[in-house]
C-alpha positions as a Python dict, from the first residue, in 0.01 Angstrom:
ca = {
    (1, 'M'): (0, 0, 0),
    (2, 'S'): (-288, -114, -241),
    (3, 'V'): (-450, -429, -386),
    (4, 'T'): (-213, -598, -620),
    (5, 'S'): (-283, -569, -996),
    (6, 'R'): (-385, -938, -1025),
    (7, 'Y'): (-625, -872, -766),
    (8, 'R'): (-804, -599, -900),
    (9, 'N'): (-779, -770, -1268),
    (10, 'A'): (-973, -1076, -1141),
    (11, 'W'): (-1244, -844, -991),
    (12, 'E'): (-1287, -632, -1366),
    (13, 'G'): (-1283, -964, -1539),
    (14, 'F'): (-1559, -1106, -1284),
    (15, 'W'): (-1788, -846, -1301),
    (16, 'R'): (-1688, -808, -1700),
    (17, 'E'): (-1823, -1128, -1757),
    (18, 'A'): (-2128, -1151, -1484),
    (19, 'S'): (-2510, -1104, -1596),
    (20, 'D'): (-2709, -767, -1508),
    (21, 'E'): (-2955, -1079, -1457),
    (22, 'P'): (-3086, -1068, -1075),
    (23, 'G'): (-2919, -1347, -876),
    (24, 'A'): (-2652, -1453, -1105),
    (25, 'V'): (-2385, -1385, -914),
    (26, 'F'): (-2332, -1653, -619),
    (27, 'W'): (-2348, -1444, -318),
    (28, 'D'): (-2611, -1180, -486),
    (29, 'A'): (-2921, -1287, -254),
    (30, 'E'): (-3209, -1065, -196),
    (31, 'P'): (-3202, -807, 14),
    (32, 'A'): (-3474, -972, 223),
    (33, 'V'): (-3248, -1197, 318),
    (34, 'T'): (-2947, -1033, 358),
    (35, 'A'): (-2897, -636, 445),
    (36, 'A'): (-3264, -652, 534),
    (37, 'V'): (-3183, -878, 839),
    (38, 'H'): (-2906, -739, 866),
    (39, 'V'): (-3001, -391, 882),
    (40, 'A'): (-3223, -507, 1170),
    (41, 'L'): (-2935, -615, 1375),
    (42, 'F'): (-2663, -304, 1341),
    (43, 'E'): (-2934, -25, 1321),
    (44, 'P'): (-3007, -43, 1690),
    (45, 'H'): (-2641, 33, 1770),
    (46, 'L'): (-2569, 319, 1544),
    (47, 'A'): (-2486, 618, 1757),
    (48, 'D'): (-2593, 831, 1479),
    (49, 'P'): (-2812, 703, 1207),
    (50, 'G'): (-2810, 995, 1033),
    (51, 'L'): (-2412, 951, 912),
    (52, 'P'): (-2363, 904, 557),
    (53, 'L'): (-2328, 497, 443),
    (54, 'V'): (-2080, 327, 283),
    (55, 'D'): (-2109, -4, 155),
    (56, 'L'): (-1771, -136, 135),
    (57, 'G'): (-1703, -396, -155),
    (58, 'C'): (-2053, -306, -282),
    (59, 'G'): (-2022, -523, -601),
    (60, 'N'): (-2334, -500, -836),
    (61, 'G'): (-2516, -244, -573),
    (62, 'T'): (-2842, -508, -498),
    (63, 'Q'): (-2767, -451, -100),
    (64, 'T'): (-2658, -68, -147),
    (65, 'R'): (-3012, 13, -339),
    (66, 'F'): (-3190, -150, -53),
    (67, 'L'): (-2983, 65, 213),
    (68, 'A'): (-3046, 360, 32),
    (69, 'G'): (-3370, 353, 117),
    (70, 'R'): (-3330, 329, 480),
    (71, 'F'): (-3036, 590, 539),
    (72, 'P'): (-3007, 926, 398),
    (73, 'R'): (-2704, 920, 225),
    (74, 'V'): (-2554, 585, 67),
    (75, 'L'): (-2280, 502, -121),
    (76, 'G'): (-2131, 208, -244),
    (77, 'T'): (-1769, 139, -311),
    (78, 'D'): (-1573, -89, -476),
    (79, 'V'): (-1250, -202, -650),
    (80, 'A'): (-1318, -315, -951),
    (81, 'E'): (-1532, -42, -1209),
    (82, 'A'): (-1687, -289, -1400),
    (83, 'A'): (-1868, -373, -1062),
    (84, 'L'): (-1973, 29, -1047),
    (85, 'D'): (-2109, -33, -1422),
    (86, 'H'): (-2348, -275, -1296),
    (87, 'A'): (-2433, -99, -1009),
    (88, 'R'): (-2506, 232, -1167),
    (89, 'H'): (-2676, 33, -1455),
    (90, 'A'): (-2927, -150, -1193),
    (91, 'D'): (-2974, 223, -1018),
    (92, 'P'): (-3115, 480, -1308),
    (93, 'A'): (-3276, 659, -1017),
    (94, 'G'): (-2942, 761, -835),
    (95, 'L'): (-3082, 608, -534),
    (96, 'A'): (-2736, 578, -400),
    (97, 'G'): (-2407, 711, -483),
    (98, 'Y'): (-2112, 495, -641),
    (99, 'R'): (-1728, 523, -619),
    (100, 'L'): (-1421, 356, -702),
    (101, 'L'): (-1207, 285, -380),
    (102, 'D'): (-921, 90, -287),
    (103, 'A'): (-981, -4, 36),
    (104, 'A'): (-649, -135, 172),
    (105, 'E'): (-473, 204, -3),
    (106, 'K'): (-469, 441, 304),
    (107, 'S'): (-484, 773, 102),
    (108, 'E'): (-784, 667, -61),
    (109, 'A'): (-979, 593, 310),
    (110, 'E'): (-852, 892, 419),
    (111, 'A'): (-964, 1104, 108),
    (112, 'L'): (-1281, 981, 183),
    (113, 'H'): (-1330, 1062, 520),
    (114, 'A'): (-1199, 1374, 454),
    (115, 'E'): (-1536, 1438, 220),
    (116, 'L'): (-1776, 1236, 400),
    (117, 'G'): (-1676, 1316, 815),
    (118, 'D'): (-1733, 1021, 978),
    (119, 'A'): (-1941, 718, 810),
    (120, 'N'): (-2111, 395, 941),
    (121, 'V'): (-1951, 118, 706),
    (122, 'Y'): (-2125, -195, 579),
    (123, 'M'): (-1908, -463, 476),
    (124, 'R'): (-2078, -811, 366),
    (125, 'G'): (-1792, -1102, 271),
    (126, 'V'): (-1506, -872, 199),
    (127, 'L'): (-1259, -956, 412),
    (128, 'H'): (-1219, -1293, 334),
    (129, 'Q'): (-1180, -1242, -38),
    (130, 'C'): (-895, -1036, 31),
    (131, 'E'): (-535, -1117, -39),
    (132, 'P'): (-379, -1220, 294),
    (133, 'D'): (-158, -907, 314),
    (134, 'D'): (-482, -639, 266),
    (135, 'R'): (-690, -777, 522),
    (136, 'Q'): (-553, -569, 781),
    (137, 'P'): (-518, -249, 579),
    (138, 'V'): (-918, -286, 488),
    (139, 'I'): (-1006, -321, 821),
    (140, 'D'): (-759, -1, 917),
    (141, 'A'): (-961, 188, 636),
    (142, 'V'): (-1305, 61, 800),
    (143, 'A'): (-1146, 237, 1077),
    (144, 'T'): (-1072, 551, 921),
    (145, 'L'): (-1412, 568, 778),
    (146, 'V'): (-1619, 553, 1078),
    (147, 'G'): (-1380, 778, 1292),
    (148, 'R'): (-1497, 868, 1628),
    (149, 'R'): (-1915, 847, 1578),
    (150, 'G'): (-1988, 608, 1315),
    (151, 'R'): (-2045, 237, 1328),
    (152, 'A'): (-1888, -101, 1121),
    (153, 'F'): (-2121, -384, 1051),
    (154, 'L'): (-1918, -662, 919),
    (155, 'V'): (-2037, -1029, 799),
    (156, 'E'): (-1753, -1263, 704),
    (157, 'L'): (-1800, -1668, 615),
    (158, 'S'): (-1699, -1840, 987),
    (159, 'E'): (-1434, -2123, 976),
    (160, 'A'): (-1731, -2365, 934),
    (161, 'A'): (-1805, -2243, 596),
    (162, 'R'): (-1472, -2402, 470),
    (163, 'P'): (-1599, -2755, 462),
    (164, 'V'): (-1924, -2648, 280),
    (165, 'L'): (-1731, -2458, -3),
    (166, 'G'): (-1463, -2733, -77),
    (167, 'G'): (-1736, -3003, -63),
    (168, 'L'): (-1869, -2766, -340),
    (169, 'A'): (-1539, -2737, -529),
    (170, 'Q'): (-1439, -3048, -494),
    (171, 'S'): (-1787, -3198, -659),
    (172, 'P'): (-1762, -3457, -904),
    (173, 'S'): (-1903, -3261, -1143),
    (174, 'G'): (-1740, -2963, -1053),
    (175, 'P'): (-1842, -2650, -854),
    (176, 'P'): (-2215, -2563, -888),
    (177, 'P'): (-2277, -2267, -1196),
    (178, 'K'): (-2268, -1963, -1013),
    (179, 'L'): (-1952, -2034, -825),
    (180, 'A'): (-1744, -2152, -1092),
    (181, 'P'): (-1627, -1808, -1233),
    (182, 'V'): (-1528, -1706, -858),
    (183, 'F'): (-1264, -1967, -903),
    (184, 'R'): (-1193, -1925, -1272),
    (185, 'H'): (-1116, -1573, -1194),
    (186, 'G'): (-878, -1661, -911),
    (187, 'I'): (-1073, -1498, -649),
    (188, 'A'): (-1173, -1805, -439),
    (189, 'P'): (-1285, -1734, -88),
    (190, 'G'): (-985, -1735, 116),
    (191, 'E'): (-961, -1876, 506),
    (192, 'V'): (-1004, -1623, 748),
    (193, 'P'): (-983, -1742, 1091),
    (194, 'D'): (-1280, -1612, 1343),
    (195, 'A'): (-1047, -1504, 1589),
    (196, 'A'): (-856, -1344, 1314),
    (197, 'V'): (-1146, -1047, 1236),
    (198, 'L'): (-1145, -979, 1590),
    (199, 'E'): (-742, -927, 1578),
    (200, 'Y'): (-768, -723, 1274),
    (201, 'L'): (-1063, -499, 1419),
    (202, 'R'): (-843, -460, 1743),
    (203, 'N'): (-560, -333, 1580),
    (204, 'A'): (-728, -62, 1376),
    (205, 'G'): (-864, 85, 1708),
    (206, 'L'): (-1192, -64, 1707),
    (207, 'T'): (-1397, -219, 2007),
    (208, 'V'): (-1663, -499, 1925),
    (209, 'L'): (-1990, -366, 2063),
    (210, 'A'): (-2207, -658, 1978),
    (211, 'S'): (-2165, -990, 1738),
    (212, 'G'): (-2319, -1333, 1661),
    (213, 'D'): (-2367, -1614, 1406),
    (214, 'L'): (-2580, -1567, 1104),
    (215, 'P'): (-2607, -1813, 794),
    (216, 'L'): (-2515, -1631, 457),
    (217, 'T'): (-2774, -1728, 214),
    (218, 'T'): (-2643, -1752, -204),
    (219, 'T'): (-2807, -1755, -518),
    (220, 'E'): (-2713, -2132, -577),
    (221, 'S'): (-2901, -2419, -538),
    (222, 'G'): (-2816, -2796, -389),
    (223, 'P'): (-2883, -3130, -535),
    (224, 'D'): (-3236, -3107, -353),
    (225, 'G'): (-3283, -2776, -480),
    (226, 'E'): (-3293, -2600, -146),
    (227, 'P'): (-3055, -2270, -134),
    (228, 'I'): (-2696, -2327, -15),
    (229, 'V'): (-2640, -2170, 306),
    (230, 'L'): (-2321, -2079, 450),
    (231, 'P'): (-2262, -2023, 791),
    (232, 'S'): (-2141, -1676, 881),
    (233, 'K'): (-2045, -1430, 1153),
    (234, 'W'): (-2126, -1069, 1199),
    (235, 'V'): (-1957, -803, 1361),
    (236, 'L'): (-2043, -451, 1498),
    (237, 'A'): (-1750, -233, 1598),
    (238, 'G'): (-1681, 99, 1673),
    (239, 'R'): (-1459, 341, 1898),
    (240, 'E'): (-1628, 310, 2242),
    (241, 'S'): (-1720, 668, 2407),
}
């Protein structure tokens, strides 16, 4: 099973249109309030910090580059070549590697695992933007990549984010400028129940080792000028020893 051509084309269109300007994309917040916070949560739980780290759904690579400064080998993957073009352009020093990957395609995850061996996986805000039928295959791919020794750190919007996003989308003046392209390209965040994330992990043979709540900071501001912050949940999962 692989992502639909409509879904892939939607992401290609989004990233072709996106600006290289830092913070131009709705979720592209500075690493100081995203990946740096996440590293502090998941690094103590890693069985082997020396494993390769895969940033699954890396987009333009803002967080990937930060992670590359913390781990020996970091590979950013995305379903859209246009996203990887942004990532490579912003990383002329080649701090990280970048690879096209359809995470819903079992054979692609298996091939990457055969190349890297067990890996730690970082995935932020990917599952809720997947087509419903692709969500379990994506988590299955995460399980394939972590193997026996790796750990997966997932951050996803919580159910409590739904009314916040709904209010932004239905504003009389229309959605905020940085959120509008997401809706326009047909990749509006979907609704993934909090319990479903845990079920996907269990179905993939992974055990939740730690979890918690976390605010997800965006690059957009509300009418009061303050950054829009969405409620999210994080999960650290792996195979029990």
